[in-house]
Short mmCIF file of N, CA and C in Angstrom, two decimals:
data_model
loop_
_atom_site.label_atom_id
_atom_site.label_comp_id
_atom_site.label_asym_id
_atom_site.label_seq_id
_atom_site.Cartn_x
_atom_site.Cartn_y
_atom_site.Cartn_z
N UNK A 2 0.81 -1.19 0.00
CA UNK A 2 0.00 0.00 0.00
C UNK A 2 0.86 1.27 0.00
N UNK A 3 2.41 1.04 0.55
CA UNK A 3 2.59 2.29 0.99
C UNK A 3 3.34 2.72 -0.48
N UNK A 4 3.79 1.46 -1.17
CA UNK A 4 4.41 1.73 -2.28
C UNK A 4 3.69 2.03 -3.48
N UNK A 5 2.16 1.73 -3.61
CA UNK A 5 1.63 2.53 -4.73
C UNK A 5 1.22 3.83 -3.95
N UNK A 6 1.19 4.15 -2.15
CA UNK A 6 0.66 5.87 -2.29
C UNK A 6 2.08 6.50 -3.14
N UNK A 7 3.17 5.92 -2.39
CA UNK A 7 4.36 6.82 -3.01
C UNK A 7 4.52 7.18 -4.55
N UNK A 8 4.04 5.99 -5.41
CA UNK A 8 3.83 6.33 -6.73
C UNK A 8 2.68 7.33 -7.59
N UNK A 9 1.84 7.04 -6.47
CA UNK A 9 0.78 8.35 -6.93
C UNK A 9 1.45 9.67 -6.73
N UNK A 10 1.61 9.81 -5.18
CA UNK A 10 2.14 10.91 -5.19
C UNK A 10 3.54 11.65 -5.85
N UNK A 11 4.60 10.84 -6.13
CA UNK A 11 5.40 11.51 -7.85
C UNK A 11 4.65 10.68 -8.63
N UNK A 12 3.41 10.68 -9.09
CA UNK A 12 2.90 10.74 -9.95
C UNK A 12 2.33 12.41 -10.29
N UNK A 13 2.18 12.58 -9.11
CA UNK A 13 1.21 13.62 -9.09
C UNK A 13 2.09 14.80 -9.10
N UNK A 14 3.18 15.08 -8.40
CA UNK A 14 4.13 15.56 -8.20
C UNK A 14 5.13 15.82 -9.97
N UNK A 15 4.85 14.64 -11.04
CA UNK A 15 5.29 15.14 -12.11
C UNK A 15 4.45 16.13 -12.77
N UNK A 16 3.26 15.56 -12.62
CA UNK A 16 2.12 16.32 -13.95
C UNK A 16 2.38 17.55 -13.15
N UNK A 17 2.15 18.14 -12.02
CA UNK A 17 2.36 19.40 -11.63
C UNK A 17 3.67 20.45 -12.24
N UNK A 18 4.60 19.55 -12.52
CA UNK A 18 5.44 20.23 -13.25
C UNK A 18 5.41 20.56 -14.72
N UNK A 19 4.95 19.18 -15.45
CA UNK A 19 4.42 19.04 -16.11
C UNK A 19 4.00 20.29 -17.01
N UNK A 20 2.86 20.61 -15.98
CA UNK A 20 1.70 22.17 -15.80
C UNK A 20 2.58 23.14 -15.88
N UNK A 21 3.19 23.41 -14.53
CA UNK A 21 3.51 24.33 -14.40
C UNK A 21 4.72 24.81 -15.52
N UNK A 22 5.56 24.03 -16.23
CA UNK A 22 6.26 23.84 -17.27
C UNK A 22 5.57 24.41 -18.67
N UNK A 23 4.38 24.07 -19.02
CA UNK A 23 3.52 24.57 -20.29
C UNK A 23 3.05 25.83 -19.87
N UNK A 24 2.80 26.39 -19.08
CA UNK A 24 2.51 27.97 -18.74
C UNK A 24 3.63 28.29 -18.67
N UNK A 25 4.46 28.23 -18.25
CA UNK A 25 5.86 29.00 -18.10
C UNK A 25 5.88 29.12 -20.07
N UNK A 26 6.05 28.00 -20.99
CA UNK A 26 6.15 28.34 -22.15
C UNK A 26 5.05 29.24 -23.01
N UNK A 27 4.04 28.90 -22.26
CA UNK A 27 3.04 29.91 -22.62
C UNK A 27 3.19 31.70 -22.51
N UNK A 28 3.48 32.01 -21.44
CA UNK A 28 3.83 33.28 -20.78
C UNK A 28 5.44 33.63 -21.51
N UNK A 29 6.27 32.91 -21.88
CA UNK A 29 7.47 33.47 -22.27
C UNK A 29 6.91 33.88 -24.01
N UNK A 30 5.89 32.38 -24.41
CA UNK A 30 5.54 33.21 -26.23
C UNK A 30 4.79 34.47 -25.68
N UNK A 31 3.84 34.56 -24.92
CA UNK A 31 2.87 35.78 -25.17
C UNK A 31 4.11 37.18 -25.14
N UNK A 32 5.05 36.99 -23.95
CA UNK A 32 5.79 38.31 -23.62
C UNK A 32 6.52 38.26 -25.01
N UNK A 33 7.21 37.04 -25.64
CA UNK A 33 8.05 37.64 -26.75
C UNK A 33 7.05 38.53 -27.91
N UNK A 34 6.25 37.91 -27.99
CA UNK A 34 5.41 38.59 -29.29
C UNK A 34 5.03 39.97 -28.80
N UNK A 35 4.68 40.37 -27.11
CA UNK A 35 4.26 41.84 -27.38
C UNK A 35 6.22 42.76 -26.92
N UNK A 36 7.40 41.96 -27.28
CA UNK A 36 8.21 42.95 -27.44
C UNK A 36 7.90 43.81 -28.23
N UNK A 37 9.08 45.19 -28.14
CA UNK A 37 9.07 46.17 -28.98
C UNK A 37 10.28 45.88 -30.17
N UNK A 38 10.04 46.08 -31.49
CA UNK A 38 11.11 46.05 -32.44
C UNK A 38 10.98 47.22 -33.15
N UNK A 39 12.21 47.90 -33.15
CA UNK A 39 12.57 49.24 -33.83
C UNK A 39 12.94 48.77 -35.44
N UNK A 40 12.38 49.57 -36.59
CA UNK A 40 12.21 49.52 -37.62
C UNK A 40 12.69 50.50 -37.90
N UNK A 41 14.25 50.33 -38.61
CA UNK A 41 14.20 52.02 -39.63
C UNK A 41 14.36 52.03 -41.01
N UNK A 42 14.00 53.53 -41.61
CA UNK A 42 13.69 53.36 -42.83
C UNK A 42 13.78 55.01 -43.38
N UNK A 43 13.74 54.32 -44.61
CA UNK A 43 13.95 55.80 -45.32
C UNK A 43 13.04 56.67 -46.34
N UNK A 44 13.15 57.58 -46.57
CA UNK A 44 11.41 58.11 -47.52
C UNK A 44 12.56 58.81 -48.78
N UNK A 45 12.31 58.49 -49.86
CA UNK A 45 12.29 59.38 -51.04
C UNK A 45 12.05 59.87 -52.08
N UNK A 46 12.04 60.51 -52.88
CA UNK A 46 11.10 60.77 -54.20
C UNK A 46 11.09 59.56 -55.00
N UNK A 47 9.92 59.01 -55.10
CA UNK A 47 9.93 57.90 -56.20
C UNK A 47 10.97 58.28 -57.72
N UNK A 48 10.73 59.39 -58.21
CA UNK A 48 10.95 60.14 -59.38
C UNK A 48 12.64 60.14 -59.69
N UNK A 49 13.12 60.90 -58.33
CA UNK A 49 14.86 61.41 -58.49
C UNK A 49 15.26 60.67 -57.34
N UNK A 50 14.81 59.40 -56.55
CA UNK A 50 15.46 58.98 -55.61
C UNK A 50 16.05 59.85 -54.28
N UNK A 51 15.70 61.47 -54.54
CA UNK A 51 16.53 61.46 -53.51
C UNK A 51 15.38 61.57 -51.96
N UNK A 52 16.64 62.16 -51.46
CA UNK A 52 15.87 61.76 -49.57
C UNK A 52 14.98 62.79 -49.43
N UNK A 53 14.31 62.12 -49.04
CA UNK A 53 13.10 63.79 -48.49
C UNK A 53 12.79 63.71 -47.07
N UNK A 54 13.01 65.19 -46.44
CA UNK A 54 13.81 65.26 -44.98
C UNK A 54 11.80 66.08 -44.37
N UNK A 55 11.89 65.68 -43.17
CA UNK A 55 10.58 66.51 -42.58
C UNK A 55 9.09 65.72 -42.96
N UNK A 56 8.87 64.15 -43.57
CA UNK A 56 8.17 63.69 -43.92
C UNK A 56 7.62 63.06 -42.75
N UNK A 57 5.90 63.12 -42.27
CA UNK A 57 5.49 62.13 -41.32
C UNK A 57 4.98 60.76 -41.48
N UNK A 58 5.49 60.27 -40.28
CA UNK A 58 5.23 58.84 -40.64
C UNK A 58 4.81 58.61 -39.29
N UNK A 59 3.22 58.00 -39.75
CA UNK A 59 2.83 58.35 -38.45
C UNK A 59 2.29 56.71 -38.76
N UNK A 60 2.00 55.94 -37.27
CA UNK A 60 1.89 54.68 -36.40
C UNK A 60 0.40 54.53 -36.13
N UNK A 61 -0.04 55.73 -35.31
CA UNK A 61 -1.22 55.89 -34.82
C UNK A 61 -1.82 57.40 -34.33
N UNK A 62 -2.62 56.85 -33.15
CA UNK A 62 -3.30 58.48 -33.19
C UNK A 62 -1.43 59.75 -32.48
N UNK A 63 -1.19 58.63 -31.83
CA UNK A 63 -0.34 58.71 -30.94
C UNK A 63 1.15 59.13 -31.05
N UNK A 64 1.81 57.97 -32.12
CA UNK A 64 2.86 57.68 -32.58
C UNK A 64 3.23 58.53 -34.20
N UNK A 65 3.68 59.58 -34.30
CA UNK A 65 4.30 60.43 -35.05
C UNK A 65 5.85 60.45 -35.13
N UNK A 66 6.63 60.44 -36.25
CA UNK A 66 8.04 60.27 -36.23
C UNK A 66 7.77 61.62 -37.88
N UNK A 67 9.07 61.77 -37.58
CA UNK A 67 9.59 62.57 -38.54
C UNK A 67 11.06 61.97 -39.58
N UNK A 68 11.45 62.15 -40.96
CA UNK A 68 12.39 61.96 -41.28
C UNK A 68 13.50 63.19 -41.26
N UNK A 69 14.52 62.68 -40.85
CA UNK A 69 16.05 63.90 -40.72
C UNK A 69 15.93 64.33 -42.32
N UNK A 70 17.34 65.29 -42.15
CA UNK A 70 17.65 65.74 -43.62
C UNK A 70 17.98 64.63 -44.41
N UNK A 71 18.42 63.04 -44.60
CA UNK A 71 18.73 62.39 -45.11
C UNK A 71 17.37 61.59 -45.41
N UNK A 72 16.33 61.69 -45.02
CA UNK A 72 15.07 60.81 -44.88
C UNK A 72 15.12 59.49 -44.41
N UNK A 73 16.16 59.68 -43.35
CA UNK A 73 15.52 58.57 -42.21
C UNK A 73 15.22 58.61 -41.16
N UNK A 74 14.36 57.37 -40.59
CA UNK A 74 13.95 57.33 -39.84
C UNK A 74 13.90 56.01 -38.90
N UNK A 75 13.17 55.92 -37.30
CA UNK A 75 12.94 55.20 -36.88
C UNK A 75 12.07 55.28 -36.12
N UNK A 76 10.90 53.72 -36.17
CA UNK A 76 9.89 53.91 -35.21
C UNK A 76 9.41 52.61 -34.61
N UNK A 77 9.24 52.27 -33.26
CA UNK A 77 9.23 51.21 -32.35
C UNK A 77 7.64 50.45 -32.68
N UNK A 78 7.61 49.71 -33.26
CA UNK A 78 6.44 48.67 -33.29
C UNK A 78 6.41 47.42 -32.17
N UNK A 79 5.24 47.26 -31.87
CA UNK A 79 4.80 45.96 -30.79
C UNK A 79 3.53 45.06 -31.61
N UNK A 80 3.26 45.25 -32.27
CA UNK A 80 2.01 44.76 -33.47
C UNK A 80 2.91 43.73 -34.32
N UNK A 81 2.31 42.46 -34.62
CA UNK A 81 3.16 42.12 -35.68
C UNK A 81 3.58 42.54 -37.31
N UNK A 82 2.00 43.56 -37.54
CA UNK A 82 2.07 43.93 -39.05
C UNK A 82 1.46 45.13 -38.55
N UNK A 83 1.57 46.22 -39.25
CA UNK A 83 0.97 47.52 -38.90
C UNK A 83 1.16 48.66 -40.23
N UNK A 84 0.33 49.51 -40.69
CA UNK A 84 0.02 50.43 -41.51
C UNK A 84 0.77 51.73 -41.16
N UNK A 85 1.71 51.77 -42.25
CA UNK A 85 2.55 53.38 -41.87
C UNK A 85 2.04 54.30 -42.76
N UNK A 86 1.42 55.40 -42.14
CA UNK A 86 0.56 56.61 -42.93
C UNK A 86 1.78 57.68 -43.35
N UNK A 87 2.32 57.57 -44.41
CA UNK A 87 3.48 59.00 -45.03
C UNK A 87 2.98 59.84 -45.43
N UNK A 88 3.11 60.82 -45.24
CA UNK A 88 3.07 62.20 -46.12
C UNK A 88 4.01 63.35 -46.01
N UNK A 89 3.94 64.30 -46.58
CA UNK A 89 4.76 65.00 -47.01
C UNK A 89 3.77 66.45 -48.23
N UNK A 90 4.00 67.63 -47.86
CA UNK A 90 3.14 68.35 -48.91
C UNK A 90 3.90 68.64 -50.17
N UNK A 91 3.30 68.74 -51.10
CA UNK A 91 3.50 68.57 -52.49
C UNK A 91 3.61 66.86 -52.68
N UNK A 92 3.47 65.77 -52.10
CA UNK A 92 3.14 64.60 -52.40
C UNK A 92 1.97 64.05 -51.87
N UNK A 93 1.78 62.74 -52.51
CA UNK A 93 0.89 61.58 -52.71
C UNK A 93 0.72 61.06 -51.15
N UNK A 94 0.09 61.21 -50.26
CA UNK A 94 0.03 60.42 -48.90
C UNK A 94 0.09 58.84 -49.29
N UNK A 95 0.93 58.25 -48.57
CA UNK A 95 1.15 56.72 -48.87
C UNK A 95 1.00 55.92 -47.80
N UNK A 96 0.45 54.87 -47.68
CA UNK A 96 0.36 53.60 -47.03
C UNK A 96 1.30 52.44 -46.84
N UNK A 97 1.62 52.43 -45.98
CA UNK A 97 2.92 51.11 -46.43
C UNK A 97 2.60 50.07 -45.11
N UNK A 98 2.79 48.75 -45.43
CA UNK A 98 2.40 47.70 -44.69
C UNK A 98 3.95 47.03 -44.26
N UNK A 99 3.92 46.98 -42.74
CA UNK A 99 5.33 46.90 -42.56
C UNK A 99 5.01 45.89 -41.84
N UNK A 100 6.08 44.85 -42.06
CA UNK A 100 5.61 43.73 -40.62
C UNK A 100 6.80 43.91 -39.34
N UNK A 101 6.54 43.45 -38.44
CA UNK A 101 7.34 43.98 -37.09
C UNK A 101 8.81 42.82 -37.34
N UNK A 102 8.70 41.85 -38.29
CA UNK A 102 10.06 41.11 -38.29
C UNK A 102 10.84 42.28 -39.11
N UNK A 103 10.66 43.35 -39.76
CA UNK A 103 11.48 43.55 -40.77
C UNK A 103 12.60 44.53 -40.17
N UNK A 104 13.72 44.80 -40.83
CA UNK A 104 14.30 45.42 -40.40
C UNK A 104 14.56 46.69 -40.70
N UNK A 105 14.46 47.16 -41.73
CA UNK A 105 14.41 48.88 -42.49
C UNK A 105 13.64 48.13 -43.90
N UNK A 106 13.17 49.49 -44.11
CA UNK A 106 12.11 50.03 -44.91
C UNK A 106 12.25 50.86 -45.51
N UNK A 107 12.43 50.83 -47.51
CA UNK A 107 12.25 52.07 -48.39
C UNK A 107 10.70 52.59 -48.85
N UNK A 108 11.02 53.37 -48.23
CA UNK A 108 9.17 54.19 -49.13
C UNK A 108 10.12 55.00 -50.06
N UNK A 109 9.07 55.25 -51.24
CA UNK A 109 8.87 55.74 -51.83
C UNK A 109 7.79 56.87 -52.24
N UNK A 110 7.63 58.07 -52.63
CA UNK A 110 6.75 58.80 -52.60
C UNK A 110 6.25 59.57 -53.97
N UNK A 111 5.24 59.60 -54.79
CA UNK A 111 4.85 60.45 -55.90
C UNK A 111 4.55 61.55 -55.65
N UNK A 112 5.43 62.26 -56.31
CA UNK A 112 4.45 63.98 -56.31
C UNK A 112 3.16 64.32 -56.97
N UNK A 113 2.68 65.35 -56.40
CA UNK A 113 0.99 65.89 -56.50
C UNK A 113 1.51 66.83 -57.78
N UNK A 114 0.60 66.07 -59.16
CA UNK A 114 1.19 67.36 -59.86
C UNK A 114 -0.63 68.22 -60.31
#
């Protein structure tokens, strides 16, 4: 008797780890996926390639970035795929679909003629 309680109990004593083992892997995917990954990238005239400096690139209501004089930039995503709103006056407002694996990003931009 005393030797099957002992087997129940590390019986019981594994699956608990078991458990507690699959949540631990659970909780480490959820935290990796809502890291933050910085994305940079650059904006320029579709037309003459070059950089166009002061362009917004905006994330959300929230999240606004600007490009330097060289037209780059960088901006911190936690989403896996997310919509970057560009503009710039005298151009085309553009949409660009960025996924959070990537690492830099060329936009391109048409002018308003």
């Amino acid at each position: 008797m005393k030797k099957i309680l002992s087997v129940l109990i590390v019986s019981m004593l594994a699956l608990n780890l078991i458990a507690a083992n699959e949540d631990a892997k659970k909780e480490s995917a959820e935290a990796t996926s809502n890291m933050v990954s910085t994305i940079s990238g650059k904006v320029v005239d579709k037309t003459t390639g070059e950089a166009l400096a002061g362009v917004a690139v905006k994330l959300d209501e929230n999240t606004v970035v600007y490009t330097d004089f060289e037209g780059n930039f960088t901006i911190n995503l936690t989403q896996p795929k997310v919509k970057l709103c560009v503009s710039l006056i005298s151009y085309a407002p553009a949409e660009v679909e960025v996924k959070k694996s990537s690492k830099e990003v060329k936009i391109e931009l048409n002018t308003v003629e």
